[in-house]
CSV table of C-alpha atoms in Angstrom, one decimal:
chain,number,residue,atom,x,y,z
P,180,UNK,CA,13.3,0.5,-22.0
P,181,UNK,CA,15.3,-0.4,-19.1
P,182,UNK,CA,15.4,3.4,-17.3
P,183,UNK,CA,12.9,4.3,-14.9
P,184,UNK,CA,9.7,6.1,-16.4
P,185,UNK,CA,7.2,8.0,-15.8
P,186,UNK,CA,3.7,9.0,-16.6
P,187,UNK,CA,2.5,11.2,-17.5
P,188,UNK,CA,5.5,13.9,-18.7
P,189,UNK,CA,3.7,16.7,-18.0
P,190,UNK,CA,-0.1,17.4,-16.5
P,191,UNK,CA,-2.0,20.4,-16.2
P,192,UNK,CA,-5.3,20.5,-13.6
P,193,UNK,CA,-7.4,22.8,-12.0
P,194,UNK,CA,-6.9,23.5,-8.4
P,195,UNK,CA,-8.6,21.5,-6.3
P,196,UNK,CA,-8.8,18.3,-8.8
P,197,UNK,CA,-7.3,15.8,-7.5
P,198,UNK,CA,-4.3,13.8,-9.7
P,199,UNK,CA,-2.1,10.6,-9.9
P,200,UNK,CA,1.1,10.5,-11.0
P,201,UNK,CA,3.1,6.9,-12.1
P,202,UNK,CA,6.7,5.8,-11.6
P,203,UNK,CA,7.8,2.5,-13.4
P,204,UNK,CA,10.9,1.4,-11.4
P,205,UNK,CA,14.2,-0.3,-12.8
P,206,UNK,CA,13.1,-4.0,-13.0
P,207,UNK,CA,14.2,-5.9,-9.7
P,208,UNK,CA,15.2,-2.5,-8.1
P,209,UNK,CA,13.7,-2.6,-4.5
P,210,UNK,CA,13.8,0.9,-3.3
P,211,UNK,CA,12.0,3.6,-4.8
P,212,UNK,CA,11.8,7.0,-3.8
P,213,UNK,CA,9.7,9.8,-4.7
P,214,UNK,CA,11.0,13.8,-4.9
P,215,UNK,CA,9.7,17.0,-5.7
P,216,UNK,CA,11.9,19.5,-7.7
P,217,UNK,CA,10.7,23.5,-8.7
P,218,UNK,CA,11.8,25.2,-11.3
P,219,UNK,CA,15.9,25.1,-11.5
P,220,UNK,CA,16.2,24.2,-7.5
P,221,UNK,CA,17.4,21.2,-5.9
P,222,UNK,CA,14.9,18.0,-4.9
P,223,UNK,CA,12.6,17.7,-1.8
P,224,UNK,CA,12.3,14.0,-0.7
P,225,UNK,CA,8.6,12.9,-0.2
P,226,UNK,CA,8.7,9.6,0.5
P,227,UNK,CA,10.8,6.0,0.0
P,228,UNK,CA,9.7,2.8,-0.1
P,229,UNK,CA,12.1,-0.4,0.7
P,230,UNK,CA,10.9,-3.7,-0.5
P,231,UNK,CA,7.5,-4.6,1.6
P,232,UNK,CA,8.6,-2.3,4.9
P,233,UNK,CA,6.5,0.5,5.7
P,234,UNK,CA,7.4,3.2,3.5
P,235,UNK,CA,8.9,6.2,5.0
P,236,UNK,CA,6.8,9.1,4.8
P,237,UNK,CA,8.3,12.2,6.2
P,238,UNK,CA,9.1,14.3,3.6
P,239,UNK,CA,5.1,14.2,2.6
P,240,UNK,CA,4.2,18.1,3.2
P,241,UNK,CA,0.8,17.7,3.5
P,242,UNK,CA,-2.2,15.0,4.4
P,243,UNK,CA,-3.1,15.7,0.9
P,244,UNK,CA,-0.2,13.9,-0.8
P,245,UNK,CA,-0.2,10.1,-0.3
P,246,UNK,CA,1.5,7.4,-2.1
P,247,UNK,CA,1.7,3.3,-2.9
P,248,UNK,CA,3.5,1.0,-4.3
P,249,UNK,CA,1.8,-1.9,-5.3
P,250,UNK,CA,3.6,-5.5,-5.2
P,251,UNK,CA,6.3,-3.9,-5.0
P,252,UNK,CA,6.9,-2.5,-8.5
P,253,UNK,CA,4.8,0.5,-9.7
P,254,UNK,CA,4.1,3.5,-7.4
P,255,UNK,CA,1.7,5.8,-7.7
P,256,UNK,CA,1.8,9.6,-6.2
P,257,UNK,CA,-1.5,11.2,-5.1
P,258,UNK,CA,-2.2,14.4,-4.3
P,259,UNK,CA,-5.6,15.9,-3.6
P,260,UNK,CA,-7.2,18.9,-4.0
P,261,UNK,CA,-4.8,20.0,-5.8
P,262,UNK,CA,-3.0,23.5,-4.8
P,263,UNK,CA,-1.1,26.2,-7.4
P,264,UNK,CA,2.0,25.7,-4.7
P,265,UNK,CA,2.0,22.2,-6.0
P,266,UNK,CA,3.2,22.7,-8.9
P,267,UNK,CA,6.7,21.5,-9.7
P,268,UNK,CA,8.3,18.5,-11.1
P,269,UNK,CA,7.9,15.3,-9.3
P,270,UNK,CA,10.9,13.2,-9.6
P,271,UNK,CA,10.6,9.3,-9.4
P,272,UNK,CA,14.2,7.3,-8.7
P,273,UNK,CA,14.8,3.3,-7.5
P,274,UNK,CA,17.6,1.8,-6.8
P,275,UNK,CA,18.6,-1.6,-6.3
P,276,UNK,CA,18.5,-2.0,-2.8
P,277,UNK,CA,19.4,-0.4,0.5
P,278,UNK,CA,22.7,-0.5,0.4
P,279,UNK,CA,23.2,1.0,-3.0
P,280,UNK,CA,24.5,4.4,-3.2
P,281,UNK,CA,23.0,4.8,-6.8
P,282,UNK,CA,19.5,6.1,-7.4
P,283,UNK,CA,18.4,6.4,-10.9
P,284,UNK,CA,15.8,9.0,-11.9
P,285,UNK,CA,13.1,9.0,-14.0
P,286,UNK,CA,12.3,12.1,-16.4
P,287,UNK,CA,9.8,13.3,-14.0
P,288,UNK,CA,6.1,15.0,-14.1
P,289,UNK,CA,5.7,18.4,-14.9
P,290,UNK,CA,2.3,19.5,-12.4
P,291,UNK,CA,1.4,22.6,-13.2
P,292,UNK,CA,-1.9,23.5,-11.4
P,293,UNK,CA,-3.9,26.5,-12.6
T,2,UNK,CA,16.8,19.9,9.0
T,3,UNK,CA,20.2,19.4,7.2
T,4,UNK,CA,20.8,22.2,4.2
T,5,UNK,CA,23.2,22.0,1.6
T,6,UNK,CA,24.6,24.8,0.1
T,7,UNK,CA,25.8,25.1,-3.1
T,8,UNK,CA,27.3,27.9,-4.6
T,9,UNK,CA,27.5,29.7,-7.1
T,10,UNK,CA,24.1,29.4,-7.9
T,11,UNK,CA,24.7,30.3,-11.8
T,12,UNK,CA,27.9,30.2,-13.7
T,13,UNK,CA,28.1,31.3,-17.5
T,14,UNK,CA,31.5,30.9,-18.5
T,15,UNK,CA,33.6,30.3,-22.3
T,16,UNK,CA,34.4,26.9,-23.4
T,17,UNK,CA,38.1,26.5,-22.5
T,18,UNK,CA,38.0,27.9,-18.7
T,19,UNK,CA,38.0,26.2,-15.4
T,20,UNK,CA,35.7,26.3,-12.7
T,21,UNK,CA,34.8,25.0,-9.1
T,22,UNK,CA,31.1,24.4,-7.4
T,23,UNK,CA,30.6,24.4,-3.7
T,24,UNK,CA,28.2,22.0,-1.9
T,25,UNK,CA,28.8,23.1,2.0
T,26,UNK,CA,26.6,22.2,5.3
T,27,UNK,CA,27.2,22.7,8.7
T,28,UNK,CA,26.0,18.8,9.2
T,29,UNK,CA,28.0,15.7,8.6
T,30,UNK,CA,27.4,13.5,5.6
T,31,UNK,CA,28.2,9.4,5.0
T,32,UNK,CA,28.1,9.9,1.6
T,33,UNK,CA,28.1,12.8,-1.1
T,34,UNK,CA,27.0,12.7,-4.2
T,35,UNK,CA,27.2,14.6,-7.8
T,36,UNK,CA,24.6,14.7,-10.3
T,37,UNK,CA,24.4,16.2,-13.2
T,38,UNK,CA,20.5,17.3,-15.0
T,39,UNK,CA,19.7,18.4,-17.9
T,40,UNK,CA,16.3,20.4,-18.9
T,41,UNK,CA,13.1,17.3,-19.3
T,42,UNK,CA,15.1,14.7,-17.8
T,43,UNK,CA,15.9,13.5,-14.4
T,44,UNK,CA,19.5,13.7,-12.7
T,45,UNK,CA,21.8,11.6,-13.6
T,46,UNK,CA,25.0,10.4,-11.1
T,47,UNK,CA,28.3,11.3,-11.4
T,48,UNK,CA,30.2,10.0,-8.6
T,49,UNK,CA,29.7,9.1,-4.8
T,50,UNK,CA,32.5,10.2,-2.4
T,51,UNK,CA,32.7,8.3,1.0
T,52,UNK,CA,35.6,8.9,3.1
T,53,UNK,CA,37.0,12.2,4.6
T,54,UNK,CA,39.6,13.9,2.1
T,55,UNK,CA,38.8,11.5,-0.9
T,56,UNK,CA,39.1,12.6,-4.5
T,57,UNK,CA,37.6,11.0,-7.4
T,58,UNK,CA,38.6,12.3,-11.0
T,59,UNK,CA,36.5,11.4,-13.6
T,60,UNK,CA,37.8,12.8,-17.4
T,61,UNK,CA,38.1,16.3,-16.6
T,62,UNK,CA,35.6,16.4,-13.6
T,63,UNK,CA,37.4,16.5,-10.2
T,64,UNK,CA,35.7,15.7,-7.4
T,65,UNK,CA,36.5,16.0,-3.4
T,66,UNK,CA,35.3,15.4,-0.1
T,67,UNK,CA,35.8,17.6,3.1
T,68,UNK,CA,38.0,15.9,5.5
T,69,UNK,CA,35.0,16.6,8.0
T,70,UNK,CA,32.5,15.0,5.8
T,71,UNK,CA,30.4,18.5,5.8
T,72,UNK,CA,31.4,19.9,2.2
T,73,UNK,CA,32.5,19.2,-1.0
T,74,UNK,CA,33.6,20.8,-4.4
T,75,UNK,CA,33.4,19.9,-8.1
T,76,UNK,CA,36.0,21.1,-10.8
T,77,UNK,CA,35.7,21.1,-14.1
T,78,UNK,CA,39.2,21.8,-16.1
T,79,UNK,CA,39.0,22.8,-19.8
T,80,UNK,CA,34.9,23.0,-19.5
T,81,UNK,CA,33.0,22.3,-22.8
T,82,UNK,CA,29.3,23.4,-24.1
T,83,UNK,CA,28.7,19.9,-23.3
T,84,UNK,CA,29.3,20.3,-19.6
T,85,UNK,CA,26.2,22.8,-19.6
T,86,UNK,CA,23.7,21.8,-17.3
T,87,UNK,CA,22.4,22.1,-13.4
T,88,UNK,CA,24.8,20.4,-11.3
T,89,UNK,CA,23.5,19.3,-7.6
T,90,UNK,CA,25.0,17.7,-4.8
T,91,UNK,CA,23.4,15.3,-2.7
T,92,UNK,CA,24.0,13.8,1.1
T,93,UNK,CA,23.6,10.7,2.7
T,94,UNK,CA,22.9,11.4,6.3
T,95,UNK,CA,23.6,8.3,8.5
T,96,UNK,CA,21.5,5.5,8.0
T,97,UNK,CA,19.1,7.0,6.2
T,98,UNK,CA,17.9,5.9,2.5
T,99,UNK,CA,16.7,9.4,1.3
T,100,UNK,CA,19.2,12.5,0.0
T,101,UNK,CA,19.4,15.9,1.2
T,102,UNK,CA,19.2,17.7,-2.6
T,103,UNK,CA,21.8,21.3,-2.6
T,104,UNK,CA,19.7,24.0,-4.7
T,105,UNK,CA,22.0,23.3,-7.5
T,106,UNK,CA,24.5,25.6,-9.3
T,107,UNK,CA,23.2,26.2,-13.2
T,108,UNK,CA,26.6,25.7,-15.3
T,109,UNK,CA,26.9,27.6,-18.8
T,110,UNK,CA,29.8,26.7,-21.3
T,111,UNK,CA,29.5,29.1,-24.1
T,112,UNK,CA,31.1,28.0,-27.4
């Protein structure tokens, strides 16, 4: 397809696993940004990524969350040691370059840690 | 930290009525935008407002920009079950890449 996607759509771990969670951009899109949404409230930014710049981090809320992107296409989220307050839907959107207004969202990963 | 406030938080109204959304912050925005989600999938963009005082209609969707770039509103004429859905607003602070999310209002059309 041509969307953004994601994998998986939904995961369910233990607390204190750790898991990885994958965002497919928009072919050629350069920026890609990574949010966090709970249940029927707005999105948290984590972190965005701009072609090969250093990604900007500062929405991570926590040294256990860490993400890459890797030639700069697919992005992986990582969180460890996973915590029940982690769970939430984690929102994956590119776009096709800094200047664009437009971010296009993926249908997300449901984390529920138990 | 900026915050965006939308309100009302929930809104259950009958096919056939109108209705306005509130996205306000004390902060001042380069860009607004609209999105509309619905439940599994990820938001999708309505519109992006820009300048002070601008209005953008789209079908029955109206949509405007403060003049001071810190709020905006949404209205919906002649709503329709298929306008049910969360609808969130999102800023554009400055230079920066990332979006400051509202907490969304939850929009019911009943048929």
């Amino acid at each position: 397809g041509a969307g953004v996607s994601q994998s998986p759509s939904n995961k369910v771990t233990e607390k204190g696993k750790d898991v990885e969670l994958r965002c497919d951009p928009i072919s050629g899109h350069t920026a890609l940004y990574w949010y966090r949404q709970s249940l029927g409230q707005g999105l948290e930014f984590l972190i965005y990524f701009q072609g090969n710049s250093a990604p900007d981090k500062s929405g991570l809320p926590s040294d256990r969350f860490s993400a890459e992107r890797t030639g700069g296409s697919v992005s992986t989220l990582t969180i460890q040691r996973t915590q029940q307050e982690d769970s939430a839907v984690y929102l994956c959107a590119s776009s096709p370059g800094q200047s664009y207004y437009e971010q296009y969202f993926g249908p997300g990963t449901r984390l529920t840690v138990t | 930290t900026q915050l965006l406030e939308q309100s009302p938080q929930f809104l259950s109204i009958q096919e056939g009525e109108n209705l306005t959304v509130y996205c306000n912050s004390s902060s001042v925005f380069s860009s607004l935008q609209w999105y509309r989600q619905e439940p599994g999938e990820g938001p999708v963009l309505l519109v992006t407002v820009v300048t002070g005082g601008e209005v953008k209609k789209l079908k029955r969707l109206t949509f405007q920009f403060g003049d001071a770039r810190k709020d905006s509103s949404l209205h919906i004429t002649a709503a329709q079950p298929g306008d049910t859905g969360l609808y969130l607003c999102a800023g554009r602070s400055g230079s920066a890449r990332q979006l400051t999310f509202g907490s969304g209002t939850q929009l019911t059309v009943l048929p």
